[in-house]
mmCIF file of C-alpha atoms in Angstrom:
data_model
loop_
_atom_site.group_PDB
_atom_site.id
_atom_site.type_symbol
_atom_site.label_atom_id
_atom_site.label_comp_id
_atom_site.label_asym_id
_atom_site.label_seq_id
_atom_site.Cartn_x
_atom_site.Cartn_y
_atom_site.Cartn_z
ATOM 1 C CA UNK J 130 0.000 0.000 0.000
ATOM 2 C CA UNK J 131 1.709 3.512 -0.976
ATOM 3 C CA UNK J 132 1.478 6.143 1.312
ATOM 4 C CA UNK J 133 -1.493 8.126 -0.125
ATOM 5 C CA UNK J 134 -3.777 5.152 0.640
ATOM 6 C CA UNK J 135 -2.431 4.852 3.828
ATOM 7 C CA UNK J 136 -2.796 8.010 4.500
ATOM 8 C CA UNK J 137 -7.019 7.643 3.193
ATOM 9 C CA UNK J 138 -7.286 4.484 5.245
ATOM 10 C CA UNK J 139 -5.990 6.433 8.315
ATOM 11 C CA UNK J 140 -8.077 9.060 8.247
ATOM 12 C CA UNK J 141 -11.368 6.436 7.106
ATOM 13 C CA UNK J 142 -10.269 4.291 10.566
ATOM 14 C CA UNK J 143 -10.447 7.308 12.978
ATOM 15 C CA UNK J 144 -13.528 8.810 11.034
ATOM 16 C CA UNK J 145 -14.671 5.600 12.239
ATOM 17 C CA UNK J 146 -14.710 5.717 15.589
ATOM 18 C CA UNK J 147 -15.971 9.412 15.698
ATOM 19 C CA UNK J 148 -18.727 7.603 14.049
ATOM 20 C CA UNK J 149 -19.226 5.182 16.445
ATOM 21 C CA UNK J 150 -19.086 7.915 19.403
ATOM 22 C CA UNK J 151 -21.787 10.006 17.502
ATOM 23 C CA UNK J 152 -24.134 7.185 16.844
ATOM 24 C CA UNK J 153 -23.829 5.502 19.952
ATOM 25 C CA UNK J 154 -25.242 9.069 21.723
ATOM 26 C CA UNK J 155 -27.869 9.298 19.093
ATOM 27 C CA UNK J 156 -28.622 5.790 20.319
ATOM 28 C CA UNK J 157 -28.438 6.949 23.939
ATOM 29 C CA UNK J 158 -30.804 9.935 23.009
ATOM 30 C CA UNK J 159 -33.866 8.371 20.963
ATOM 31 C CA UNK J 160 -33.522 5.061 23.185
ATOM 32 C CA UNK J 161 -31.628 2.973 20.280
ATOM 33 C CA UNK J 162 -33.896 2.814 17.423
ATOM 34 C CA UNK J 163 -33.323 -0.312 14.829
ATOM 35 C CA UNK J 164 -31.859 1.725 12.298
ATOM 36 C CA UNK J 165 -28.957 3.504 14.530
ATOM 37 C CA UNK J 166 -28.309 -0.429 15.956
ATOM 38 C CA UNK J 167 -27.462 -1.026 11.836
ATOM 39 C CA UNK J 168 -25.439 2.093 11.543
ATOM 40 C CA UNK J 169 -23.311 1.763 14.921
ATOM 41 C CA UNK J 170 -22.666 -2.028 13.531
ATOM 42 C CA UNK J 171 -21.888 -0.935 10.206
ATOM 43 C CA UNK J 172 -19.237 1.658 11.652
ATOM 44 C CA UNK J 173 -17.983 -0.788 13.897
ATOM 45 C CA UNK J 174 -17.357 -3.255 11.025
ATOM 46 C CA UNK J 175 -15.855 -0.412 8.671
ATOM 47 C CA UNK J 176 -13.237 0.337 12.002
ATOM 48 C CA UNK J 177 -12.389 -3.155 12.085
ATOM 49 C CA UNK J 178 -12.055 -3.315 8.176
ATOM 50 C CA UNK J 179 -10.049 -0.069 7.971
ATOM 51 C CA UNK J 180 -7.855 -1.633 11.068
ATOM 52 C CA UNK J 181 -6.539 -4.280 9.336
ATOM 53 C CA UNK J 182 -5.819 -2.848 6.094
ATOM 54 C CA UNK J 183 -4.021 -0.108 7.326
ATOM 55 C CA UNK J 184 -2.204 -1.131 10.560
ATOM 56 C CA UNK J 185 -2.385 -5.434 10.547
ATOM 57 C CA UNK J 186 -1.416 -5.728 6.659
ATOM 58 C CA UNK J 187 0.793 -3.209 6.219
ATOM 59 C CA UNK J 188 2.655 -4.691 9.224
ATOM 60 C CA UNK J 189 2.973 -1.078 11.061
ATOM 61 C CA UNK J 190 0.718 -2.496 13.879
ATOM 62 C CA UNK J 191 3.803 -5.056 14.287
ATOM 63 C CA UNK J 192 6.304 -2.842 13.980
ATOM 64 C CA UNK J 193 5.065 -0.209 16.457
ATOM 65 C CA UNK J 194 4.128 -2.957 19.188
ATOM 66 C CA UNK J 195 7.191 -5.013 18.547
ATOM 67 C CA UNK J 196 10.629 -5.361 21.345
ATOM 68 C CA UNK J 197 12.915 -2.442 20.986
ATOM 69 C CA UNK J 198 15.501 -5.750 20.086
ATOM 70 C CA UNK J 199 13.551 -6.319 16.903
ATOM 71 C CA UNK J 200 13.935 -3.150 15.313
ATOM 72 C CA UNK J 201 17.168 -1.876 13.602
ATOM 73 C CA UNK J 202 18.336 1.796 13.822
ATOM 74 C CA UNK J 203 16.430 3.599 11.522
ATOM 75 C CA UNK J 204 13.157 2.019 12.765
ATOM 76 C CA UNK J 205 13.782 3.063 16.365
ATOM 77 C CA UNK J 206 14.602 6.477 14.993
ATOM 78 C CA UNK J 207 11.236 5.798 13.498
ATOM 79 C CA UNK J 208 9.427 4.676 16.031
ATOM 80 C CA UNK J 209 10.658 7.587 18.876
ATOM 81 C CA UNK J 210 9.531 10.131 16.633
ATOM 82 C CA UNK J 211 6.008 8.635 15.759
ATOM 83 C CA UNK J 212 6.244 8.312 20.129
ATOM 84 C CA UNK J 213 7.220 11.884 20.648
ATOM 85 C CA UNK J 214 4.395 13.160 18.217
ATOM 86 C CA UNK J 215 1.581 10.702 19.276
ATOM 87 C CA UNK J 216 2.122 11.661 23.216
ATOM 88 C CA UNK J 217 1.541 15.111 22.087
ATOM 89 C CA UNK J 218 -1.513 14.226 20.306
ATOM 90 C CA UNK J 219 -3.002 11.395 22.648
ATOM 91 C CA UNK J 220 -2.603 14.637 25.346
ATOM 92 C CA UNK J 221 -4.489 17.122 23.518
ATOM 93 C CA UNK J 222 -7.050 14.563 22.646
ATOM 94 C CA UNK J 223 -7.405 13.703 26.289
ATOM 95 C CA UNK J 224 -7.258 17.023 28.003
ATOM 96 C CA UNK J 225 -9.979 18.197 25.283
ATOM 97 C CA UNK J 226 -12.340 15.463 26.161
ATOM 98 C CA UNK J 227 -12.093 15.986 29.725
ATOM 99 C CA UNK J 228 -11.942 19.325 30.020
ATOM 100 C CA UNK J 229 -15.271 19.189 27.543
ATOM 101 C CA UNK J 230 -16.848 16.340 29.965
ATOM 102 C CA UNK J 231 -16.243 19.099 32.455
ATOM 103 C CA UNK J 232 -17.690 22.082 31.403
ATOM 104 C CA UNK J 233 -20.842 20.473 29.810
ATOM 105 C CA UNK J 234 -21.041 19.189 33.302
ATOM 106 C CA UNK J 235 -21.207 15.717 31.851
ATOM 107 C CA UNK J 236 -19.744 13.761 34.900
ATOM 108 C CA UNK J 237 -17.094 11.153 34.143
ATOM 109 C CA UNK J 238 -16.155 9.607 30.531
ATOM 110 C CA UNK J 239 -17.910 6.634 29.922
ATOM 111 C CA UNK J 240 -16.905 3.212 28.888
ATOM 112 C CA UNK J 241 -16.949 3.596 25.298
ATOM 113 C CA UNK J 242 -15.126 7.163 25.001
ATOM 114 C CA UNK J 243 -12.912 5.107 27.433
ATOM 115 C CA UNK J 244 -12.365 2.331 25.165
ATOM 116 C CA UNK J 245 -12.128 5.018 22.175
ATOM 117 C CA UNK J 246 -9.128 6.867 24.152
ATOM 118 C CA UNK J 247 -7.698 3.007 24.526
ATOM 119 C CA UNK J 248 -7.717 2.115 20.701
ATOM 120 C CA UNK J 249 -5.972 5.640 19.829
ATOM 121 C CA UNK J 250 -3.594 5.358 22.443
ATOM 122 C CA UNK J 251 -2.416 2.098 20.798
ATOM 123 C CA UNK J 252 -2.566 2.717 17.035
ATOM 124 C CA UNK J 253 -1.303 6.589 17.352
ATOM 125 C CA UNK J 254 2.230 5.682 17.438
ATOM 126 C CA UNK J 255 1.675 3.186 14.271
ATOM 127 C CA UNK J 256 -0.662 5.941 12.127
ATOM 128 C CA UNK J 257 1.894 8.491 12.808
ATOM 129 C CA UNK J 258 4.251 6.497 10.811
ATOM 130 C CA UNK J 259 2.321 5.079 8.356
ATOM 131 C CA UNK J 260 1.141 8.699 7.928
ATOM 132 C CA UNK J 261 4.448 10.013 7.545
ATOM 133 C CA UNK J 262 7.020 7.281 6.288
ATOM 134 C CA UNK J 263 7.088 6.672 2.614
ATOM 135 C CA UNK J 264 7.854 3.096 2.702
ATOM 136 C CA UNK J 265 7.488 1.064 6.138
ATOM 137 C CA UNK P 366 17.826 14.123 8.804
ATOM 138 C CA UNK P 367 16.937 13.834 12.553
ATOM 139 C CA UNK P 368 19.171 12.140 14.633
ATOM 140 C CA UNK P 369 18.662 9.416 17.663
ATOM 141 C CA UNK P 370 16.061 11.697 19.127
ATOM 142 C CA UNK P 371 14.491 13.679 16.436
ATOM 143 C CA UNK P 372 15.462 17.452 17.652
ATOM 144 C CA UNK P 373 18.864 18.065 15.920
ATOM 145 C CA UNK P 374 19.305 18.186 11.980
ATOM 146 C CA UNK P 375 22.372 16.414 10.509
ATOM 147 C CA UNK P 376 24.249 16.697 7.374
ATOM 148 C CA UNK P 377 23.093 14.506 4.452
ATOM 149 C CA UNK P 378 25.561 11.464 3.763
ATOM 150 C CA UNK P 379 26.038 10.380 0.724
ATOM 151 C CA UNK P 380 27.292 7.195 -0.085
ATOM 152 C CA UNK P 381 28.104 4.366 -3.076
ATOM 153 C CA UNK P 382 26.721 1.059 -0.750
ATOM 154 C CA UNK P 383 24.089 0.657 -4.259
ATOM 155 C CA UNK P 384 27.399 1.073 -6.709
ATOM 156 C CA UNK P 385 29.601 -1.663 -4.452
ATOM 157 C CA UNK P 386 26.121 -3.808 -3.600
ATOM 158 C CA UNK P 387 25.335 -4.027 -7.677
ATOM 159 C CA UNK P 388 29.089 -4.898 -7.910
ATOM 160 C CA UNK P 389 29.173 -7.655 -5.684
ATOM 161 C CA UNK P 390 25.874 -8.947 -7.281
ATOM 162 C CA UNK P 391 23.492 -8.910 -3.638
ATOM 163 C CA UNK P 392 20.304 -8.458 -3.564
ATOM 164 C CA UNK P 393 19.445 -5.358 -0.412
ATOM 165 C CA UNK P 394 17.902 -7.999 1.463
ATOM 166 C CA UNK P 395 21.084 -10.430 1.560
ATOM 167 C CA UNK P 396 22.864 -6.888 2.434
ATOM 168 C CA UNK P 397 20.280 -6.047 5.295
ATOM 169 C CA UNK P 398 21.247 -9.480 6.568
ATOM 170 C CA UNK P 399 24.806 -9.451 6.515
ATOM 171 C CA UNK P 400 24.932 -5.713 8.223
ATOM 172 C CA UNK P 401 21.791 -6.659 10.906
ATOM 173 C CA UNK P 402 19.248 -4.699 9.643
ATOM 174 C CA UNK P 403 16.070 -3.947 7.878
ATOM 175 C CA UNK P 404 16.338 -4.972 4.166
ATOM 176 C CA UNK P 405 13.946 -1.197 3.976
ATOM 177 C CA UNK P 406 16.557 0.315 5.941
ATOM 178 C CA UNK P 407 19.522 -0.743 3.130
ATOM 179 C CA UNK P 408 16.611 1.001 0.193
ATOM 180 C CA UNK P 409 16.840 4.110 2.852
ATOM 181 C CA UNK P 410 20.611 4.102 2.934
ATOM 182 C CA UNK P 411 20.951 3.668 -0.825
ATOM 183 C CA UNK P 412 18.693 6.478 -1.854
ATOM 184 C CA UNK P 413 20.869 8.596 0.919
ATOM 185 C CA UNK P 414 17.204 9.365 2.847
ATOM 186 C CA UNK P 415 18.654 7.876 6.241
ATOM 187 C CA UNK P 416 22.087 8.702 7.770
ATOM 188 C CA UNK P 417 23.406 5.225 9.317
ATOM 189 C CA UNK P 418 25.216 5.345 12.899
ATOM 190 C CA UNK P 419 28.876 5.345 12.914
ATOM 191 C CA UNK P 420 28.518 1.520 14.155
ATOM 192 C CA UNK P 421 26.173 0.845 10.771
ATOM 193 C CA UNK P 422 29.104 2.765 8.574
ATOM 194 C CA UNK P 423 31.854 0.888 9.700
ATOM 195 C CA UNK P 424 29.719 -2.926 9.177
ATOM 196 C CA UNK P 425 29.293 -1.508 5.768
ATOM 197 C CA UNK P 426 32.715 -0.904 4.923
ATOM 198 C CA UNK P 427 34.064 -3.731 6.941
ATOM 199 C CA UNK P 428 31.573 -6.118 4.567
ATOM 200 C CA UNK P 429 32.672 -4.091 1.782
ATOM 201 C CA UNK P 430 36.285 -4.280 2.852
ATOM 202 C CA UNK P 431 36.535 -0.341 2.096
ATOM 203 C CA UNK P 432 37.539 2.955 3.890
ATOM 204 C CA UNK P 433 34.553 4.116 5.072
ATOM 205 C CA UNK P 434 35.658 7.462 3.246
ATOM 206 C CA UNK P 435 35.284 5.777 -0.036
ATOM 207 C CA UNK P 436 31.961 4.894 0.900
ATOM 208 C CA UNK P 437 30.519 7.995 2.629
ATOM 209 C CA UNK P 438 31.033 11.361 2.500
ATOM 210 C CA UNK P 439 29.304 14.846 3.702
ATOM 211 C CA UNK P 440 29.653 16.313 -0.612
ATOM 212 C CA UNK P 441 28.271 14.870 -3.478
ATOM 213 C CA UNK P 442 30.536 11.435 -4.514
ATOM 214 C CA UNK P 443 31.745 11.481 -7.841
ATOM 215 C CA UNK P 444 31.351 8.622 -9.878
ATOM 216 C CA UNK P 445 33.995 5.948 -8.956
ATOM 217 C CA UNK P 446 35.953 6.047 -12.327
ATOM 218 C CA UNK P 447 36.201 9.658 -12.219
ATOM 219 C CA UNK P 448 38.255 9.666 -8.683
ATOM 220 C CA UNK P 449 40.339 6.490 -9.879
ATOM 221 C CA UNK P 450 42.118 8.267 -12.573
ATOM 222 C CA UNK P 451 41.963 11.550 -10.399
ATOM 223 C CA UNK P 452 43.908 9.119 -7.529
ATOM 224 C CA UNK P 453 45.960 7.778 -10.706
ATOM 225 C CA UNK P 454 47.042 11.078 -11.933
ATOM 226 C CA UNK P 455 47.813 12.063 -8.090
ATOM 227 C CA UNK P 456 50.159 9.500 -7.693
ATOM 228 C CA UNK P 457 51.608 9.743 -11.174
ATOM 229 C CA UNK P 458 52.626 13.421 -10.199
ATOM 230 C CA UNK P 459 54.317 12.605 -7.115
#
């Protein structure tokens, strides 16, 4: 896969899940009507299909999970950039949620914005390269 | 180029590891084995888009059994011929 349909794939997987967050509190809201059930399963299934095109086939979910003994020079250099920029990110993406929890006086996050903030916080590192690397 | 921790830019090295790979008739991937790395990393090296470590240089020439001047260098390398019969003439003057 070259980089520009990594890059789409990317950007389809974590349309994905805002898709999942929206439609699960539309679900919430009109008390889960058939036809949101079909359209939070068909989001779910296109995150799980983007998922493994982009990070299990292109082998970046291997490479950013792998032992720091596995990788040669260049793809530590790699990886602690795509570390250093996702930390940033994973932070502003936190802070804004909570901080928006907060002042909509929403209480705590919930499960699934939990589980959300889980499933970025482990395939940041991985889009960052696949984002930015022209051949992984 | 970023180094080890991605806040200070480097020079760009340029180097002849495709010239003396072709010559020796490996493929990058028997390369990437020989020197311990990634055969993506030797395509990186090759078109001069990663700097290697001093330990990577010195595998390189070592396998090559070069000076790891012939191999790398900070300018643009000539082609090989051209700095044989520079080398040639050089010696022929002394």
């Amino acid at each position: 896969m070259n980089r520009q349909n990594r890059k789409l794939w990317i950007i389809i997987n974590y349309l994905s899940i805002i898709l999942i967050l929206s439609i699960f509190y539309t679900g919430k809201y009109y008390d889960w009507p058939v036809f949101v059930i079909v359209c939070e399963a068909a989001s779910f299934i296109l995150l799980i299909f983007s998922f493994i095109k982009v990070f299990i086939k292109t082998q970046l979910w291997k490479m950013s999970h792998a032992s720091d003994k596995n990788l040669d020079e260049r793809q530590l250099q790699v990886m602690l950039n795509s570390l250093k920029y996702s930390y940033s990110a994973f932070t502003i993406i936190v802070l804004v949620i909570v901080y928006g929890f907060a002042i909509a006086e929403q209480g705590p996050i919930d499960v699934v914005i939990a589980a959300c903030l889980l499933y970025i916080a482990h395939t940041l590192p991985a889009a960052i390269v696949g984002w930015k690397e022209k051949i992984i | 180029m970023f180094n080890i921790h991605g806040f200070m830019k480097s020079r760009k090295l340029y180097n002849r590891i495709a010239v003396f790979r072709k010559e020796r008739n490996i493929s990058r991937k028997e390369l990437a084995e020989i020197i311990g790395v990634n055969f993506q990393t030797v395509g990186y090296l090759e078109r001069e888009e990663y700097n290697p470590s001093l330990d990577l240089a010195f595998k390189i020439s070592e396998y090559f059994g070069l000076p790891v001047e012939l191999i790398f260098s900070t300018e643009p390398l000539k082609p090989l011929i051209e700095e044989i019969i520079e080398l040639k003439n050089k010696i022929g003057g002394q």
